[in-house]
Tab-separated table of N, CA and C in Angstrom:
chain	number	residue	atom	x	y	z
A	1	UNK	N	-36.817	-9.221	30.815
A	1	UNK	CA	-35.477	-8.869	31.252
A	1	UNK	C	-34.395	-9.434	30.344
A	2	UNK	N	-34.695	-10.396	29.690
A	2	UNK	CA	-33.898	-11.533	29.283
A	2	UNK	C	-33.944	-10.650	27.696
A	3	UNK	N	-34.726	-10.135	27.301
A	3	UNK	CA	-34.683	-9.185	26.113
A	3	UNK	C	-33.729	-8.250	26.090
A	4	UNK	N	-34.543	-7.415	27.119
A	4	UNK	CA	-33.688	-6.307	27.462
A	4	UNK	C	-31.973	-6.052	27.739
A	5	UNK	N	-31.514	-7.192	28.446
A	5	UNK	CA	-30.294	-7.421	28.548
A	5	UNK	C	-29.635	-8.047	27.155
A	6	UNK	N	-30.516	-8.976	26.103
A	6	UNK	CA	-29.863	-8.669	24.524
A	6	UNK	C	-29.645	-7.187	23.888
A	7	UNK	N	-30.846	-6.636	23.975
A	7	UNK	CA	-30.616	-5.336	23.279
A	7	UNK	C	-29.306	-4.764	23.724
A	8	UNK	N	-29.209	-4.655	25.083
A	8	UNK	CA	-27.626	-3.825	25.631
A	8	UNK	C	-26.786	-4.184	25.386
A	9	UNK	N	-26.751	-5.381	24.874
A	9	UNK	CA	-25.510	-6.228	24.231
A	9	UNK	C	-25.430	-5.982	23.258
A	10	UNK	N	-26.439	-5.932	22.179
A	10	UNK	CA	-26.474	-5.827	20.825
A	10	UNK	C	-26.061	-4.174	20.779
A	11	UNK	N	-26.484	-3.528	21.568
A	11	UNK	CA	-26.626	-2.149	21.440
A	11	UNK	C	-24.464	-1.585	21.652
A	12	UNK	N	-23.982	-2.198	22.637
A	12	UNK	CA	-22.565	-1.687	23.264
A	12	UNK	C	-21.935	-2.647	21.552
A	13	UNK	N	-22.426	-3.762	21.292
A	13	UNK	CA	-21.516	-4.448	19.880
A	13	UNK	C	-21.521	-3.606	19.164
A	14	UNK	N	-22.931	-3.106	18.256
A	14	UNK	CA	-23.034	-2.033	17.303
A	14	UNK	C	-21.592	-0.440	17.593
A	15	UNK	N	-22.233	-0.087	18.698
A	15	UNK	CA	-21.089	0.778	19.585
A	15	UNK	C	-19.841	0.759	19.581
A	16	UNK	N	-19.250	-0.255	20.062
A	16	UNK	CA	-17.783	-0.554	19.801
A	16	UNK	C	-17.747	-0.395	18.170
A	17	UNK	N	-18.403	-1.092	17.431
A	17	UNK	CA	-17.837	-1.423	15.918
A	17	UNK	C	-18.113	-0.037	15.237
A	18	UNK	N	-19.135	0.768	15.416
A	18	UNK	CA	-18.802	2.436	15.149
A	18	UNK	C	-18.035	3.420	15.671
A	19	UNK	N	-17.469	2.854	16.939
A	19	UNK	CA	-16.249	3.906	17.687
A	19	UNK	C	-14.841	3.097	16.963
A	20	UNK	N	-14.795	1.764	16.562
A	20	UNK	CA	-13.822	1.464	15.765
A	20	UNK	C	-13.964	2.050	14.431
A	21	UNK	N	-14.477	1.995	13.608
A	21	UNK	CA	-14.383	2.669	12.243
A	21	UNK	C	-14.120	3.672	12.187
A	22	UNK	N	-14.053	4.638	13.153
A	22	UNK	CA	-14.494	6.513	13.546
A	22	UNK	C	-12.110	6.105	13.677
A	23	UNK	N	-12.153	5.254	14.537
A	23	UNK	CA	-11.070	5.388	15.168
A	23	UNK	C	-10.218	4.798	13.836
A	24	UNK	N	-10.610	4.214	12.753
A	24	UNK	CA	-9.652	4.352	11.986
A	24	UNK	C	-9.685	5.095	10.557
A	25	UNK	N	-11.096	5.251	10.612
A	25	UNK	CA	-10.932	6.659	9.337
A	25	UNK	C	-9.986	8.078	9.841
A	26	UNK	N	-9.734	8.086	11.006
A	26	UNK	CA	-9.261	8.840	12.048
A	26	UNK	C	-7.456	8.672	11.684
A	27	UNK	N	-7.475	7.614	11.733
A	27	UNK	CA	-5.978	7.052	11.642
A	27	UNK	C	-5.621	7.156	9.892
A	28	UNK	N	-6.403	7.100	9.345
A	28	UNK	CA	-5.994	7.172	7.860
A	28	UNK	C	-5.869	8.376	7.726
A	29	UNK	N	-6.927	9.552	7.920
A	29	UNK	CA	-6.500	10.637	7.620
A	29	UNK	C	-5.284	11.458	8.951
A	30	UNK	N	-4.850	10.650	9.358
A	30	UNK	CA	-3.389	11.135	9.825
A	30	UNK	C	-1.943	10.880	9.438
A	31	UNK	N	-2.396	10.038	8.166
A	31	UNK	CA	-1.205	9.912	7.533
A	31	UNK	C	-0.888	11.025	7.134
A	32	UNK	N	0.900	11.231	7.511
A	32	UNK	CA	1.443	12.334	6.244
A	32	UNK	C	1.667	11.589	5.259
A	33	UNK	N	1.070	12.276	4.241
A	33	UNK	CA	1.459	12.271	2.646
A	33	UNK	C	2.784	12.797	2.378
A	34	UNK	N	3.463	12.585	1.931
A	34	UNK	CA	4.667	13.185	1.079
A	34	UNK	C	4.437	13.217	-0.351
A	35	UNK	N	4.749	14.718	-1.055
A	35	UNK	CA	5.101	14.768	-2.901
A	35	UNK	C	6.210	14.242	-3.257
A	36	UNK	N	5.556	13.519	-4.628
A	36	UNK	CA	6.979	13.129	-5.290
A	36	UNK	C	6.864	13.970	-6.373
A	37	UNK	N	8.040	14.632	-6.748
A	37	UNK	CA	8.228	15.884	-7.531
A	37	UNK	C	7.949	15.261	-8.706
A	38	UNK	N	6.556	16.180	-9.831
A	38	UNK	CA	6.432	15.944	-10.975
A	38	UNK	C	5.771	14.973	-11.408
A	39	UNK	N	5.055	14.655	-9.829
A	39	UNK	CA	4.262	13.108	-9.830
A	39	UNK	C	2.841	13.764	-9.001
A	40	UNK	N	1.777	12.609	-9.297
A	40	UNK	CA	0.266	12.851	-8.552
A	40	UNK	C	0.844	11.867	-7.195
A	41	UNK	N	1.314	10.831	-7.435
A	41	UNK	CA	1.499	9.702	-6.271
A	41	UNK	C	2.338	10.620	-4.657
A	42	UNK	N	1.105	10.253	-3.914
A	42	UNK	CA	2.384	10.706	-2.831
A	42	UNK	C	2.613	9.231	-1.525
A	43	UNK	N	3.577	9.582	-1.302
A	43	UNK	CA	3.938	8.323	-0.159
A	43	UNK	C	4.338	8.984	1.303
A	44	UNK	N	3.794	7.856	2.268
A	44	UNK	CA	4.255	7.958	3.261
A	44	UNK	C	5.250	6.935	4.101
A	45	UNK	N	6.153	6.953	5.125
A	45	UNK	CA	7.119	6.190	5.317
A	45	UNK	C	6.120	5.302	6.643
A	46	UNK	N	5.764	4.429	6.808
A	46	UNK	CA	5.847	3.234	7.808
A	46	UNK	C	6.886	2.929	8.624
A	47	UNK	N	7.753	2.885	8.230
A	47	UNK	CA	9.066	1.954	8.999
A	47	UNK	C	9.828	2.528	8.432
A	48	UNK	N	11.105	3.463	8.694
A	48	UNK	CA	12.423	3.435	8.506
A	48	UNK	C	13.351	2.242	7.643
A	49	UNK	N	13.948	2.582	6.338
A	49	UNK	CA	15.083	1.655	6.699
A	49	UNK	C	16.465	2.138	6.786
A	50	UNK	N	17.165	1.546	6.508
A	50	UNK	CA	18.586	2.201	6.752
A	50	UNK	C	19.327	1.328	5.658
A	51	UNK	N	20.718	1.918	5.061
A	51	UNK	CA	21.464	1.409	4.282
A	51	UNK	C	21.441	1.672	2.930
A	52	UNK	N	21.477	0.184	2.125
A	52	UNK	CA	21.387	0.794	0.667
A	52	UNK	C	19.728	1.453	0.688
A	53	UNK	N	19.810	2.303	-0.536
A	53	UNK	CA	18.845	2.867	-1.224
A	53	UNK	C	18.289	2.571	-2.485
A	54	UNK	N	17.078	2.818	-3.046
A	54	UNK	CA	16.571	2.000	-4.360
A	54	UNK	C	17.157	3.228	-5.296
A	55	UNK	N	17.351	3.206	-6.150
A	55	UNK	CA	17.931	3.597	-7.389
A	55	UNK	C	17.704	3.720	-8.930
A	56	UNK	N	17.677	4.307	-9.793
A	56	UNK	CA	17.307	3.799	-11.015
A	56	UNK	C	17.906	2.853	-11.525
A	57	UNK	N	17.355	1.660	-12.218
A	57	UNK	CA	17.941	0.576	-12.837
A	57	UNK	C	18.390	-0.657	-11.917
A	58	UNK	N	18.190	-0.075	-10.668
A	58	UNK	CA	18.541	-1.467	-9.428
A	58	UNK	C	17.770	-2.410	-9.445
A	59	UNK	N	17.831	-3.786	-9.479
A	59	UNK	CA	16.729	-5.101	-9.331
A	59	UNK	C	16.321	-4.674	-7.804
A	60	UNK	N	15.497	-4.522	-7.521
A	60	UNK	CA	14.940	-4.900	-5.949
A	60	UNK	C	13.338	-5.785	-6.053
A	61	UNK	N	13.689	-6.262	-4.506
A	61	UNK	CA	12.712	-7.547	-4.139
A	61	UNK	C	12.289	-6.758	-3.332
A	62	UNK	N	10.873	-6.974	-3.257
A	62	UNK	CA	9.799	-6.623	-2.229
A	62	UNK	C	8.604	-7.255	-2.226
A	63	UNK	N	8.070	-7.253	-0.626
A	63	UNK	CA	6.702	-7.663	-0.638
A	63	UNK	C	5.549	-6.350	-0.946
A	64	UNK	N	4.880	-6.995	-1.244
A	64	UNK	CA	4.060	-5.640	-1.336
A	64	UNK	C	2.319	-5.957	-1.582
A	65	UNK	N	1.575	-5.143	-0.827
A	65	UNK	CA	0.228	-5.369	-0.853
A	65	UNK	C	-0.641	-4.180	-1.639
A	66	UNK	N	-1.473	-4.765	-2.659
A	66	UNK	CA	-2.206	-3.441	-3.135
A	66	UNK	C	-3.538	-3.859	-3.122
A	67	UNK	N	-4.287	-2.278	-2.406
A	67	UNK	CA	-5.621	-2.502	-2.235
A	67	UNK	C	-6.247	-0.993	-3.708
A	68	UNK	N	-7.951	-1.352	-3.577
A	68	UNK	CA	-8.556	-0.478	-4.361
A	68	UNK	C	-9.221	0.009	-3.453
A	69	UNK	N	-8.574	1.670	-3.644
A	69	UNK	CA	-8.822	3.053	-2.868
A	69	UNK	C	-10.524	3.054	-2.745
A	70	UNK	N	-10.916	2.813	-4.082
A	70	UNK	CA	-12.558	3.519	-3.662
A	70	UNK	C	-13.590	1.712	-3.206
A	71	UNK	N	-12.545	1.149	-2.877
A	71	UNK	CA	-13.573	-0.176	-2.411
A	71	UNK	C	-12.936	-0.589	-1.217
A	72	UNK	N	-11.267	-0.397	-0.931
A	72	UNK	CA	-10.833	-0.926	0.480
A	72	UNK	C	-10.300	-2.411	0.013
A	73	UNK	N	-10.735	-3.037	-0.858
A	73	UNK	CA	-10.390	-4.558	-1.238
A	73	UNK	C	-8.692	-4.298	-1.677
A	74	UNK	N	-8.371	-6.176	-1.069
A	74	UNK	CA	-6.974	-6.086	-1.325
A	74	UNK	C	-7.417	-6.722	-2.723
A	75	UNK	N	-6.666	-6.549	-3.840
A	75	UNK	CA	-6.084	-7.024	-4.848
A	75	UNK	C	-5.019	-8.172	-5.156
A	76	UNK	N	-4.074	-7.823	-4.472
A	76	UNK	CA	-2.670	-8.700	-4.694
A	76	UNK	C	-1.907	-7.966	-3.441
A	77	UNK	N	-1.445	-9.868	-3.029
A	77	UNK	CA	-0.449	-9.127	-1.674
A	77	UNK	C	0.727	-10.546	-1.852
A	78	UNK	N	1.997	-9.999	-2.270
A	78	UNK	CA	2.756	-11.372	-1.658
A	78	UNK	C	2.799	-11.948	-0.720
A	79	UNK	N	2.137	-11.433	0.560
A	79	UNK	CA	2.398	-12.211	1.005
A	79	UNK	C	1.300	-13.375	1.557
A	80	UNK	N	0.219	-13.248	0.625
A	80	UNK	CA	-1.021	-14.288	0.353
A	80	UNK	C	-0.099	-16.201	0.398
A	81	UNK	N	-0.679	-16.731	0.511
A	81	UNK	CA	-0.799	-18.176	0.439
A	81	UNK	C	-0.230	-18.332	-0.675
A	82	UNK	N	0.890	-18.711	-0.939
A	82	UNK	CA	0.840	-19.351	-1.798
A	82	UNK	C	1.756	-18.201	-3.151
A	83	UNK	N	2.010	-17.108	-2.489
A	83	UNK	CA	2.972	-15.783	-3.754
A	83	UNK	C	3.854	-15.750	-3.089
A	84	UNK	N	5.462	-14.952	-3.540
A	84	UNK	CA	6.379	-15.142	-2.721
A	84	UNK	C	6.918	-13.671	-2.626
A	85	UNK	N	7.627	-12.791	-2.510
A	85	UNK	CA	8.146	-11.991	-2.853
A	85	UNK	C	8.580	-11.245	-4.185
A	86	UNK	N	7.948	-10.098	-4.391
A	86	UNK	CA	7.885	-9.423	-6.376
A	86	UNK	C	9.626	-9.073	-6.236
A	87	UNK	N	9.820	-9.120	-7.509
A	87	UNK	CA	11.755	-8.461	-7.980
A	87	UNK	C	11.101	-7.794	-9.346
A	88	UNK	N	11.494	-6.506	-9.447
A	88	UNK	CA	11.517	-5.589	-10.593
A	88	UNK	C	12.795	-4.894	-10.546
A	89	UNK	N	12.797	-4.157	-12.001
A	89	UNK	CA	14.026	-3.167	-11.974
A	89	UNK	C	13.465	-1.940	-12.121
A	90	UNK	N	14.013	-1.093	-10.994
A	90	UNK	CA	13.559	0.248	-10.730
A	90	UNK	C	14.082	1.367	-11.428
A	91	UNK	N	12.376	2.194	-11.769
A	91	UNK	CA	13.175	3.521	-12.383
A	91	UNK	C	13.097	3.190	-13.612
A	92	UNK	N	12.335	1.892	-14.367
A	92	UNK	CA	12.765	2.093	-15.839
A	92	UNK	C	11.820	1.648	-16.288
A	93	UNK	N	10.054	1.975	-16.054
A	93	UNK	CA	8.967	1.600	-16.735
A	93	UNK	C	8.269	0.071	-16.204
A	94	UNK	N	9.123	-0.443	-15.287
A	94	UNK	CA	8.331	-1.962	-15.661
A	94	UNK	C	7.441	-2.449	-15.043
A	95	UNK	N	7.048	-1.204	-14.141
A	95	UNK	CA	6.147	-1.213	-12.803
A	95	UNK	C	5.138	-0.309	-13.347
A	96	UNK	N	4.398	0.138	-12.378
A	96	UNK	CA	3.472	0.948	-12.845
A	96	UNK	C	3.467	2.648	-12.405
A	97	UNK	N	3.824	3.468	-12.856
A	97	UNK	CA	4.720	4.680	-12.679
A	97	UNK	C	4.478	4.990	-11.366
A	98	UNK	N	2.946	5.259	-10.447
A	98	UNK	CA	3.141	5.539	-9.367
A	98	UNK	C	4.101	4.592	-8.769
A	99	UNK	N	4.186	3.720	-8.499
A	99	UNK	CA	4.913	2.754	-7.940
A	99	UNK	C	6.769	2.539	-8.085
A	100	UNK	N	6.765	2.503	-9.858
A	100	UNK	CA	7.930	3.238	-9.943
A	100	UNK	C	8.768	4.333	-9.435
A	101	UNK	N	7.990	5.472	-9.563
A	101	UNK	CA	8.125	6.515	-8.509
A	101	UNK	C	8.225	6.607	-7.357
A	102	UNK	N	7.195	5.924	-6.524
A	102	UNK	CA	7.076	5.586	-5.284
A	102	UNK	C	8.310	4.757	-4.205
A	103	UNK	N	8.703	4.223	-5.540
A	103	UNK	CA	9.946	3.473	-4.650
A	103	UNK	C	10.964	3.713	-4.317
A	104	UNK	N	11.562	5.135	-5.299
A	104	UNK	CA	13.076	5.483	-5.513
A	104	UNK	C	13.469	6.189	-4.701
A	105	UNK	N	14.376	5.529	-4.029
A	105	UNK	CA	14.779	6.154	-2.681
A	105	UNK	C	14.878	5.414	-1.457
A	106	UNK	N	13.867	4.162	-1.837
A	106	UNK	CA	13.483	3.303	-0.274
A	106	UNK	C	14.935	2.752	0.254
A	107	UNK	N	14.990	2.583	1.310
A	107	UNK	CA	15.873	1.844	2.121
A	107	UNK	C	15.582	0.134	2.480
A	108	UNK	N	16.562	-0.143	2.388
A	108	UNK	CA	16.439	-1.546	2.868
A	108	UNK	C	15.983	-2.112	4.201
A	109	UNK	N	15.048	-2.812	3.814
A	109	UNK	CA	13.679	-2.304	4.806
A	109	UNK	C	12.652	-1.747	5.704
A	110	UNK	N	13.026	-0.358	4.276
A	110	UNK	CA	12.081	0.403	4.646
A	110	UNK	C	10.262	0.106	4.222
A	111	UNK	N	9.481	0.471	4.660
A	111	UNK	CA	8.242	0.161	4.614
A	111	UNK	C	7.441	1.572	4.021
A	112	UNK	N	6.828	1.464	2.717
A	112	UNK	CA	5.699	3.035	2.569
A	112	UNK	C	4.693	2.404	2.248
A	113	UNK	N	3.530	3.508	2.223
A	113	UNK	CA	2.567	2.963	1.598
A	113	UNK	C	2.403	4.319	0.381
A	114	UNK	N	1.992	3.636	-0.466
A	114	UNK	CA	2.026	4.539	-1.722
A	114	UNK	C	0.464	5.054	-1.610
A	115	UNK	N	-0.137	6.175	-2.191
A	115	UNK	CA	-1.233	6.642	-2.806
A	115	UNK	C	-1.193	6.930	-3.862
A	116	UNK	N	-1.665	6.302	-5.277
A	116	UNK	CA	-1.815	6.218	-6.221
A	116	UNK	C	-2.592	6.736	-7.009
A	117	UNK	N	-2.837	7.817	-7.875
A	117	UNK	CA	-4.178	8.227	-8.927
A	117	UNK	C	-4.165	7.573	-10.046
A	118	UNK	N	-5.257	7.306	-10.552
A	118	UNK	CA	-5.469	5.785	-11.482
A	118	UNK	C	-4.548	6.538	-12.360
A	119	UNK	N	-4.580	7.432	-13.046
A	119	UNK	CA	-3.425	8.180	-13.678
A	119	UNK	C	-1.984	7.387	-13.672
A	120	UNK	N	-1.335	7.148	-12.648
A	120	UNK	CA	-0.225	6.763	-12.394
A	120	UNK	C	-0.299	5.390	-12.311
A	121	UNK	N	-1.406	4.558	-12.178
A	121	UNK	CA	-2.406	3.701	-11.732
A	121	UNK	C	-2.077	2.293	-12.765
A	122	UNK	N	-3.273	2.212	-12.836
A	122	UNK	CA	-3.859	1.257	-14.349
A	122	UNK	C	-4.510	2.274	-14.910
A	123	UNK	N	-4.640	3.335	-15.190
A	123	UNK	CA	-5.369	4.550	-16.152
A	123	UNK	C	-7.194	4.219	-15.854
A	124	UNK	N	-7.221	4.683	-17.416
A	124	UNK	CA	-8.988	4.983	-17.566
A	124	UNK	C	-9.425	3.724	-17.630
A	125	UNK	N	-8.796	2.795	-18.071
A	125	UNK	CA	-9.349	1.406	-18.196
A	125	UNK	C	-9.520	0.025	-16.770
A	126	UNK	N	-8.423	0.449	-16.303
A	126	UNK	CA	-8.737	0.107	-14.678
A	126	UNK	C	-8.012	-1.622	-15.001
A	127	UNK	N	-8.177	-2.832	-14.244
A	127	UNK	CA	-7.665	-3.629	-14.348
A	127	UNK	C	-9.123	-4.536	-13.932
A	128	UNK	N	-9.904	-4.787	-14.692
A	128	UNK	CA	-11.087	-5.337	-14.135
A	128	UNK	C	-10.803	-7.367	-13.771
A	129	UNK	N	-9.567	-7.759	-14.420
A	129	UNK	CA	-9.015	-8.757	-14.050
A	129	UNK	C	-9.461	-8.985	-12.380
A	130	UNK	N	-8.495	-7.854	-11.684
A	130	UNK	CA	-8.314	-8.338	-10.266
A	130	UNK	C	-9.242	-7.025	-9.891
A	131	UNK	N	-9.879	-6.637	-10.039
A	131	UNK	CA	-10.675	-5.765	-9.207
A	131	UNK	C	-10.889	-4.477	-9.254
A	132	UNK	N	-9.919	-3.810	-9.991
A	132	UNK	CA	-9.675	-2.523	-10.291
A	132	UNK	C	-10.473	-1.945	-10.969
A	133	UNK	N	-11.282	-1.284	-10.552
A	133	UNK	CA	-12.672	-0.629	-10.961
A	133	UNK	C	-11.153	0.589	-12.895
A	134	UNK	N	-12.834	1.471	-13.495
A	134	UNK	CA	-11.667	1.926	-14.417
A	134	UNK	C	-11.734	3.657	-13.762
A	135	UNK	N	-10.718	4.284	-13.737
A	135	UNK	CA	-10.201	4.957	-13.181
A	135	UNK	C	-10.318	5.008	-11.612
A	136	UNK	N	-9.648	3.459	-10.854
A	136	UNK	CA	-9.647	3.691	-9.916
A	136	UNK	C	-8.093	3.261	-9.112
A	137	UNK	N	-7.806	4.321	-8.314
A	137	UNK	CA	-7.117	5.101	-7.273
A	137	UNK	C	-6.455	3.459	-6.211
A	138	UNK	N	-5.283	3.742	-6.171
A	138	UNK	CA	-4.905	2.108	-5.692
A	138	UNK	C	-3.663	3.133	-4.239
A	139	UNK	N	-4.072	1.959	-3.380
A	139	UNK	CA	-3.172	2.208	-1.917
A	139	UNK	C	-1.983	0.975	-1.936
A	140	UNK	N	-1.083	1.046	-1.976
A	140	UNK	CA	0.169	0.096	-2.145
A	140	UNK	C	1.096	0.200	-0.784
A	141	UNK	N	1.019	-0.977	-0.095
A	141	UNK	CA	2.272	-1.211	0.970
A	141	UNK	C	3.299	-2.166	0.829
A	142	UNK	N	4.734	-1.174	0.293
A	142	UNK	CA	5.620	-1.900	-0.237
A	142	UNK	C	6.850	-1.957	1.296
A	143	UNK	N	7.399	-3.073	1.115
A	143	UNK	CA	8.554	-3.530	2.128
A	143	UNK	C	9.829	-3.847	1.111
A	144	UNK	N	10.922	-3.228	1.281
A	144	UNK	CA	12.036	-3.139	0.655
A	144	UNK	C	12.944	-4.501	0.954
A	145	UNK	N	12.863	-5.891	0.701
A	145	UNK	CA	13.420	-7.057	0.859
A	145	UNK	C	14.918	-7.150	0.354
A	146	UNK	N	15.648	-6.579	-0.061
A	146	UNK	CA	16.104	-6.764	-1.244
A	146	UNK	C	16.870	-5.712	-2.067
A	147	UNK	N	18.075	-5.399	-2.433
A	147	UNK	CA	18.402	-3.981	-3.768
A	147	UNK	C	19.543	-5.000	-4.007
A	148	UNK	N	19.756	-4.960	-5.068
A	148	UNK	CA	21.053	-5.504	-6.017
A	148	UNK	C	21.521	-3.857	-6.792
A	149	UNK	N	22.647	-2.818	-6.227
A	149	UNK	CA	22.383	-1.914	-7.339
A	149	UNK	C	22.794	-2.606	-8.083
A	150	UNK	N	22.703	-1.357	-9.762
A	150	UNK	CA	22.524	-0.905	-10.706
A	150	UNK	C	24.186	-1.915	-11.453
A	151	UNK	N	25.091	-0.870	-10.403
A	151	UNK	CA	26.438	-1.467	-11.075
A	151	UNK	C	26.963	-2.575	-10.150
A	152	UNK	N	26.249	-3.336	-9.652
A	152	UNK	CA	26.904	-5.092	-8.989
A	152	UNK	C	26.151	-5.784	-10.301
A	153	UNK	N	25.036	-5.737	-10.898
A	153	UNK	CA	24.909	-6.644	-12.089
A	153	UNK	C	25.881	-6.934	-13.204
């Protein structure tokens, strides 16, 4: 009996943890995607923000987490132990084009998550530093902390 009542346990654990995975491959493919014109990257909005907007040439601060699409692993997240919040200037190469792309427009704290093709990516060579297989496909969740435009510098 004392068996039997493990197995049903073991059996409803297994259970739950395959009706969870179902329930969030489920949830991923319900993201809307949005196109960015003239781009592979498409984004979707998380959170609303409101106010200023990102811009070309604006400094903005953000947190931001990036995982690798064909493994699920995070890569780099500010807001890890010990990183603080990224500042780039948008719109002018210094990011990595999906991302560049991905941002212009955000609101002050607004939240997307980017979908990335290694294309727009780290390319054919991949970033084997932190994990980045080579031509592989990166998921980015950026939070808008931050815009200084263009003409307050």
């Amino acid at each position: 009996r004392v068996l039997l009542k493990f197995f049903k346990m073991k059996s409803l654990v297994i259970l739950s943890a395959v009706l969870c995975l179902l329930f969030a491959a489920a949830r991923a493919e319900d993201i809307e995607w949005r196109d960015i014109a003239g781009h592979e990257t498409k984004y979707s909005i998380i959170k609303k923000g409101s106010g200023l907007s990102v811009g070309k040439r604006d400094t903005v601060t953000v947190h931001a987490t990036g995982i690798v699409k064909e493994t699920g692993k995070k890569f780099w997240s500010t807001k890890d132990a010990g990183q603080q919040p990224f500042t780039y200037q948008a719109g002018v190469g210094n990011v990595i084009v999906g991302w560049d792309q991905g941002c212009l427009g955000m609101q002050l704290k607004e939240i997307r998550k980017l979908n990335i093709p290694a294309k727009e990516g780290y390319g054919a060579a991949g970033f084997p530093a932190w994990g980045i297989p080579k031509n592989g496909g990166l998921i980015f969740e950026i939070e808008i902390l931050d815009i200084k435009k263009a003409r307050e510098l």
